[in-house]
């Protein structure tokens, strides 16, 4: 078994551990944010962690009323003209905590006197050293180059922080069901075979989500680039309609990541439009795929806001299946190292 | 001549008009922003206008110290749980001013009492009706579906607003040189032939920029999807290294959009890495391409912060050339209408 596949399988246990062990630090961070009363958050991250930041944006804006800006690290490093962060809380997400540019965003925020928070797998990292508060992911070492368990653990910490800032009994109960939902997602692995088959000869793919699952589309799109070498166009449904849909010709594969909730109607409408154009529609989500169309029904049992966790796991498994079908070693994709030290 | 190509050619004159006619409104907006002293800006936009928003983010954060969050419109429409915008100025960019979701962001900001600004080609649009301040682009009707002149006009208004908020004599002089730089960009059309040739059989392409030209990469990537049906992976150099670079195999085409400035060293390093992997490297920018490699030197004569205007024009011309080579009508790409009324 590849490390990639093995680490995908660890995610239910990791989620249990995060729920048990990160709660204390998350509560401290929530108290600090409440005390600072920032106008909004600035989140700094790269790669998969940046998709966790997109997840956090929808969560903190939608549940907590806090506007979220994603940091442009080059302004802190190459250009040396960072924005005025004094009315913001600056939160960094980085599994290794070693990306020089993310560390520099937090260092600058600290110099400006902003509240700073690091979410990282390595509490001894340079990033953790710069931040006032550190939430350790505690996933254990992640050895496969494409992130899996650190991604879902980061989402979970974000959801716990949103909940700590505005507690809701229903969300508290749903958070406890996340490990079980991840187990259920892993259990659909065999049902992904028709999707693997449909994509085994593909070179291009659109991956679409909406709302809370925009982050999932971005992350699954990245996984499929990293470990299956597909060029993916990952977008929100709304943005896809604003131009990129022109790439869809008959047979063009489109993966829809769906969850029951306010966005479902729009996804269904788009799916109809894609079928009219004779695209090859593949679905993973809460609904049952139409007869004869490759798709996996993933009854997550979670409120929409938490569905990005099991949906990401299904996307990881699809990637693992495709990597195997194409003879790619997902643990060591060409040209990637585990820690990207970028300026 | 297609409308698309014709409207590309109108951009120098449009820029002259924007410089002359929008200055008064821009000064009023700058005064209103100064008086409101917001913690940051929230910018709402879709499609090409969203790339103008990315440009604005780097500009306002880097030159004016104002953090910029890009709005997630679905939180205002589908989810009906918008963030607290009271400490922000909300700016919308939309050529037609008719996208329901963008209008709703501004309407909500207005209900919350935020300062609101619309940048649009239609001062009688629903968007303009909601905003406290309206800056008219005044490009004349844009009839080709893929945006051209409304995009560069939006960038120019953003640069004028940044300058009005923090005047600098060197930037004032450079702004006056924009129309001439756009003329020079149009003049390289013939030199783009080798790039058109290199891409005429391609189905996939990576388009990379950095810093101020991340917006250009996103916009050129979108143009090539809309009007040449290429699936493009458009990223910043830093993000490309965090995963997507795995898609690069020998012969894989990569378009680099370069400008002299702090980001140039990193672009050059990446170009070297891509050549080592035997990618097909194509360049458009301030530097001369290596012997035998398809590329166009575009001596913009502009400070880096304004290079996204002529570089976008070069990308539009490349798109027009490819559309012609592939027999695609760029005025009416399949499946697109001029105004996308999305929720």
PDB file of N, CA and C in Angstrom, chain B residues 288-337:
ATOM      1  N   UNK B 288      14.056  39.493 -23.072  1.00  0.00           N
ATOM      2  CA  UNK B 288      14.149  38.842 -24.389  1.00  0.00           C
ATOM      3  C   UNK B 288      14.138  37.334 -24.186  1.00  0.00           C
ATOM      4  N   UNK B 289      13.344  36.605 -24.974  1.00  0.00           N
ATOM      5  CA  UNK B 289      13.334  35.143 -24.840  1.00  0.00           C
ATOM      6  C   UNK B 289      14.662  34.571 -25.331  1.00  0.00           C
ATOM      7  N   UNK B 290      15.080  33.418 -24.774  1.00  0.00           N
ATOM      8  CA  UNK B 290      16.316  32.780 -25.249  1.00  0.00           C
ATOM      9  C   UNK B 290      16.202  32.432 -26.731  1.00  0.00           C
ATOM     10  N   UNK B 291      17.358  32.367 -27.378  1.00  0.00           N
ATOM     11  CA  UNK B 291      17.398  32.009 -28.807  1.00  0.00           C
ATOM     12  C   UNK B 291      16.600  30.749 -29.095  1.00  0.00           C
ATOM     13  N   UNK B 292      15.784  30.819 -30.121  1.00  0.00           N
ATOM     14  CA  UNK B 292      15.093  29.616 -30.583  1.00  0.00           C
ATOM     15  C   UNK B 292      13.850  29.276 -29.794  1.00  0.00           C
ATOM     16  N   UNK B 293      13.533  30.057 -28.743  1.00  0.00           N
ATOM     17  CA  UNK B 293      12.343  29.774 -27.941  1.00  0.00           C
ATOM     18  C   UNK B 293      11.262  30.779 -28.327  1.00  0.00           C
ATOM     19  N   UNK B 294      10.009  30.306 -28.514  1.00  0.00           N
ATOM     20  CA  UNK B 294       8.976  31.266 -28.912  1.00  0.00           C
ATOM     21  C   UNK B 294       8.743  32.268 -27.789  1.00  0.00           C
ATOM     22  N   UNK B 295       8.750  33.527 -28.132  1.00  0.00           N
ATOM     23  CA  UNK B 295       8.531  34.540 -27.099  1.00  0.00           C
ATOM     24  C   UNK B 295       8.470  35.906 -27.717  1.00  0.00           C
ATOM     25  N   UNK B 296       7.860  36.816 -27.005  1.00  0.00           N
ATOM     26  CA  UNK B 296       7.735  38.182 -27.488  1.00  0.00           C
ATOM     27  C   UNK B 296       8.254  39.120 -26.418  1.00  0.00           C
ATOM     28  N   UNK B 297       9.173  39.994 -26.815  1.00  0.00           N
ATOM     29  CA  UNK B 297       9.642  41.003 -25.885  1.00  0.00           C
ATOM     30  C   UNK B 297       8.731  42.212 -25.985  1.00  0.00           C
ATOM     31  N   UNK B 298       8.180  42.563 -24.839  1.00  0.00           N
ATOM     32  CA  UNK B 298       7.229  43.669 -24.802  1.00  0.00           C
ATOM     33  C   UNK B 298       7.846  44.741 -23.918  1.00  0.00           C
ATOM     34  N   UNK B 299       8.552  45.681 -24.517  1.00  0.00           N
ATOM     35  CA  UNK B 299       9.163  46.730 -23.697  1.00  0.00           C
ATOM     36  C   UNK B 299       8.059  47.709 -23.324  1.00  0.00           C
ATOM     37  N   UNK B 300       7.491  47.537 -22.132  1.00  0.00           N
ATOM     38  CA  UNK B 300       6.303  48.309 -21.780  1.00  0.00           C
ATOM     39  C   UNK B 300       6.630  49.746 -21.415  1.00  0.00           C
ATOM     40  N   UNK B 301       7.845  49.987 -20.920  1.00  0.00           N
ATOM     41  CA  UNK B 301       8.183  51.330 -20.463  1.00  0.00           C
ATOM     42  C   UNK B 301       7.387  51.759 -19.243  1.00  0.00           C
ATOM     43  N   UNK B 302       6.763  50.811 -18.569  1.00  0.00           N
ATOM     44  CA  UNK B 302       5.912  51.142 -17.417  1.00  0.00           C
ATOM     45  C   UNK B 302       6.505  50.548 -16.136  1.00  0.00           C
ATOM     46  N   UNK B 303       6.212  51.155 -14.991  1.00  0.00           N
ATOM     47  CA  UNK B 303       6.574  50.503 -13.731  1.00  0.00           C
ATOM     48  C   UNK B 303       5.783  49.197 -13.618  1.00  0.00           C
ATOM     49  N   UNK B 304       6.344  48.227 -12.891  1.00  0.00           N
ATOM     50  CA  UNK B 304       5.747  46.889 -12.847  1.00  0.00           C
ATOM     51  C   UNK B 304       4.250  46.934 -12.531  1.00  0.00           C
ATOM     52  N   UNK B 305       3.858  47.832 -11.643  1.00  0.00           N
ATOM     53  CA  UNK B 305       2.476  47.870 -11.166  1.00  0.00           C
ATOM     54  C   UNK B 305       1.482  48.151 -12.302  1.00  0.00           C
ATOM     55  N   UNK B 306       1.951  48.735 -13.399  1.00  0.00           N
ATOM     56  CA  UNK B 306       1.059  49.007 -14.539  1.00  0.00           C
ATOM     57  C   UNK B 306       1.252  48.017 -15.696  1.00  0.00           C
ATOM     58  N   UNK B 307       2.238  47.138 -15.603  1.00  0.00           N
ATOM     59  CA  UNK B 307       2.473  46.190 -16.707  1.00  0.00           C
ATOM     60  C   UNK B 307       1.304  45.239 -16.949  1.00  0.00           C
ATOM     61  N   UNK B 308       0.433  44.952 -15.958  1.00  0.00           N
ATOM     62  CA  UNK B 308      -0.698  44.066 -16.264  1.00  0.00           C
ATOM     63  C   UNK B 308      -1.586  44.574 -17.404  1.00  0.00           C
ATOM     64  N   UNK B 309      -1.572  45.873 -17.679  1.00  0.00           N
ATOM     65  CA  UNK B 309      -2.413  46.363 -18.785  1.00  0.00           C
ATOM     66  C   UNK B 309      -1.868  45.919 -20.142  1.00  0.00           C
ATOM     67  N   UNK B 310      -0.627  46.291 -20.516  1.00  0.00           N
ATOM     68  CA  UNK B 310      -0.148  45.818 -21.822  1.00  0.00           C
ATOM     69  C   UNK B 310       0.008  44.300 -21.889  1.00  0.00           C
ATOM     70  N   UNK B 311       0.369  43.648 -20.781  1.00  0.00           N
ATOM     71  CA  UNK B 311       0.508  42.186 -20.835  1.00  0.00           C
ATOM     72  C   UNK B 311      -0.839  41.520 -21.104  1.00  0.00           C
ATOM     73  N   UNK B 312      -1.921  42.061 -20.530  1.00  0.00           N
ATOM     74  CA  UNK B 312      -3.248  41.502 -20.806  1.00  0.00           C
ATOM     75  C   UNK B 312      -3.585  41.656 -22.287  1.00  0.00           C
ATOM     76  N   UNK B 313      -3.228  42.799 -22.856  1.00  0.00           N
ATOM     77  CA  UNK B 313      -3.508  43.022 -24.281  1.00  0.00           C
ATOM     78  C   UNK B 313      -2.760  42.002 -25.137  1.00  0.00           C
ATOM     79  N   UNK B 314      -1.505  41.746 -24.806  1.00  0.00           N
ATOM     80  CA  UNK B 314      -0.747  40.738 -25.564  1.00  0.00           C
ATOM     81  C   UNK B 314      -1.428  39.372 -25.448  1.00  0.00           C
ATOM     82  N   UNK B 315      -1.938  39.059 -24.260  1.00  0.00           N
ATOM     83  CA  UNK B 315      -2.637  37.786 -24.067  1.00  0.00           C
ATOM     84  C   UNK B 315      -3.936  37.719 -24.864  1.00  0.00           C
ATOM     85  N   UNK B 316      -4.618  38.846 -24.955  1.00  0.00           N
ATOM     86  CA  UNK B 316      -5.845  38.895 -25.773  1.00  0.00           C
ATOM     87  C   UNK B 316      -5.506  38.635 -27.238  1.00  0.00           C
ATOM     88  N   UNK B 317      -4.416  39.251 -27.711  1.00  0.00           N
ATOM     89  CA  UNK B 317      -4.026  39.070 -29.119  1.00  0.00           C
ATOM     90  C   UNK B 317      -3.619  37.628 -29.390  1.00  0.00           C
ATOM     91  N   UNK B 318      -2.928  37.031 -28.431  1.00  0.00           N
ATOM     92  CA  UNK B 318      -2.567  35.614 -28.572  1.00  0.00           C
ATOM     93  C   UNK B 318      -3.840  34.774 -28.677  1.00  0.00           C
ATOM     94  N   UNK B 319      -4.831  35.095 -27.860  1.00  0.00           N
ATOM     95  CA  UNK B 319      -6.109  34.379 -27.903  1.00  0.00           C
ATOM     96  C   UNK B 319      -6.783  34.558 -29.260  1.00  0.00           C
ATOM     97  N   UNK B 320      -6.777  35.791 -29.757  1.00  0.00           N
ATOM     98  CA  UNK B 320      -7.402  36.060 -31.057  1.00  0.00           C
ATOM     99  C   UNK B 320      -6.704  35.257 -32.155  1.00  0.00           C
ATOM    100  N   UNK B 321      -5.377  35.202 -32.094  1.00  0.00           N
ATOM    101  CA  UNK B 321      -4.615  34.447 -33.093  1.00  0.00           C
ATOM    102  C   UNK B 321      -4.933  32.962 -33.032  1.00  0.00           C
ATOM    103  N   UNK B 322      -5.020  32.441 -31.811  1.00  0.00           N
ATOM    104  CA  UNK B 322      -5.322  31.018 -31.647  1.00  0.00           C
ATOM    105  C   UNK B 322      -6.742  30.694 -32.082  1.00  0.00           C
ATOM    106  N   UNK B 323      -7.685  31.575 -31.736  1.00  0.00           N
ATOM    107  CA  UNK B 323      -9.072  31.357 -32.147  1.00  0.00           C
ATOM    108  C   UNK B 323      -9.130  31.253 -33.670  1.00  0.00           C
ATOM    109  N   UNK B 324      -8.443  32.168 -34.350  1.00  0.00           N
ATOM    110  CA  UNK B 324      -8.433  32.155 -35.813  1.00  0.00           C
ATOM    111  C   UNK B 324      -7.808  30.866 -36.334  1.00  0.00           C
ATOM    112  N   UNK B 325      -6.678  30.473 -35.736  1.00  0.00           N
ATOM    113  CA  UNK B 325      -5.980  29.265 -36.194  1.00  0.00           C
ATOM    114  C   UNK B 325      -6.841  28.015 -35.994  1.00  0.00           C
ATOM    115  N   UNK B 326      -7.714  28.061 -35.000  1.00  0.00           N
ATOM    116  CA  UNK B 326      -8.523  26.886 -34.691  1.00  0.00           C
ATOM    117  C   UNK B 326      -9.935  26.969 -35.255  1.00  0.00           C
ATOM    118  N   UNK B 327     -10.231  28.059 -35.935  1.00  0.00           N
ATOM    119  CA  UNK B 327     -11.557  28.194 -36.526  1.00  0.00           C
ATOM    120  C   UNK B 327     -12.668  28.419 -35.519  1.00  0.00           C
ATOM    121  N   UNK B 328     -12.326  29.087 -34.423  1.00  0.00           N
ATOM    122  CA  UNK B 328     -13.324  29.388 -33.395  1.00  0.00           C
ATOM    123  C   UNK B 328     -13.765  30.844 -33.544  1.00  0.00           C
ATOM    124  N   UNK B 329     -15.055  31.102 -33.409  1.00  0.00           N
ATOM    125  CA  UNK B 329     -15.542  32.483 -33.416  1.00  0.00           C
ATOM    126  C   UNK B 329     -15.432  33.038 -32.002  1.00  0.00           C
ATOM    127  N   UNK B 330     -14.468  33.907 -31.740  1.00  0.00           N
ATOM    128  CA  UNK B 330     -14.264  34.372 -30.367  1.00  0.00           C
ATOM    129  C   UNK B 330     -15.382  35.298 -29.887  1.00  0.00           C
ATOM    130  N   UNK B 331     -16.172  35.825 -30.808  1.00  0.00           N
ATOM    131  CA  UNK B 331     -17.243  36.744 -30.400  1.00  0.00           C
ATOM    132  C   UNK B 331     -18.366  36.015 -29.683  1.00  0.00           C
ATOM    133  N   UNK B 332     -18.546  34.742 -30.034  1.00  0.00           N
ATOM    134  CA  UNK B 332     -19.664  33.963 -29.501  1.00  0.00           C
ATOM    135  C   UNK B 332     -19.173  32.577 -29.099  1.00  0.00           C
ATOM    136  N   UNK B 333     -18.365  32.490 -28.038  1.00  0.00           N
ATOM    137  CA  UNK B 333     -17.893  31.157 -27.623  1.00  0.00           C
ATOM    138  C   UNK B 333     -19.078  30.274 -27.267  1.00  0.00           C
ATOM    139  N   UNK B 334     -18.908  28.975 -27.463  1.00  0.00           N
ATOM    140  CA  UNK B 334     -20.024  28.078 -27.181  1.00  0.00           C
ATOM    141  C   UNK B 334     -20.432  28.201 -25.718  1.00  0.00           C
ATOM    142  N   UNK B 335     -21.731  28.318 -25.541  1.00  0.00           N
ATOM    143  CA  UNK B 335     -22.260  28.249 -24.183  1.00  0.00           C
ATOM    144  C   UNK B 335     -22.138  29.511 -23.358  1.00  0.00           C
ATOM    145  N   UNK B 336     -21.683  30.602 -23.936  1.00  0.00           N
ATOM    146  CA  UNK B 336     -21.565  31.824 -23.143  1.00  0.00           C
ATOM    147  C   UNK B 336     -22.483  32.906 -23.684  1.00  0.00           C
ATOM    148  N   UNK B 337     -23.033  33.678 -22.755  1.00  0.00           N
ATOM    149  CA  UNK B 337     -23.740  34.891 -23.122  1.00  0.00           C
ATOM    150  C   UNK B 337     -22.960  36.061 -22.562  1.00  0.00           C
TER     151      UNK B 337
END
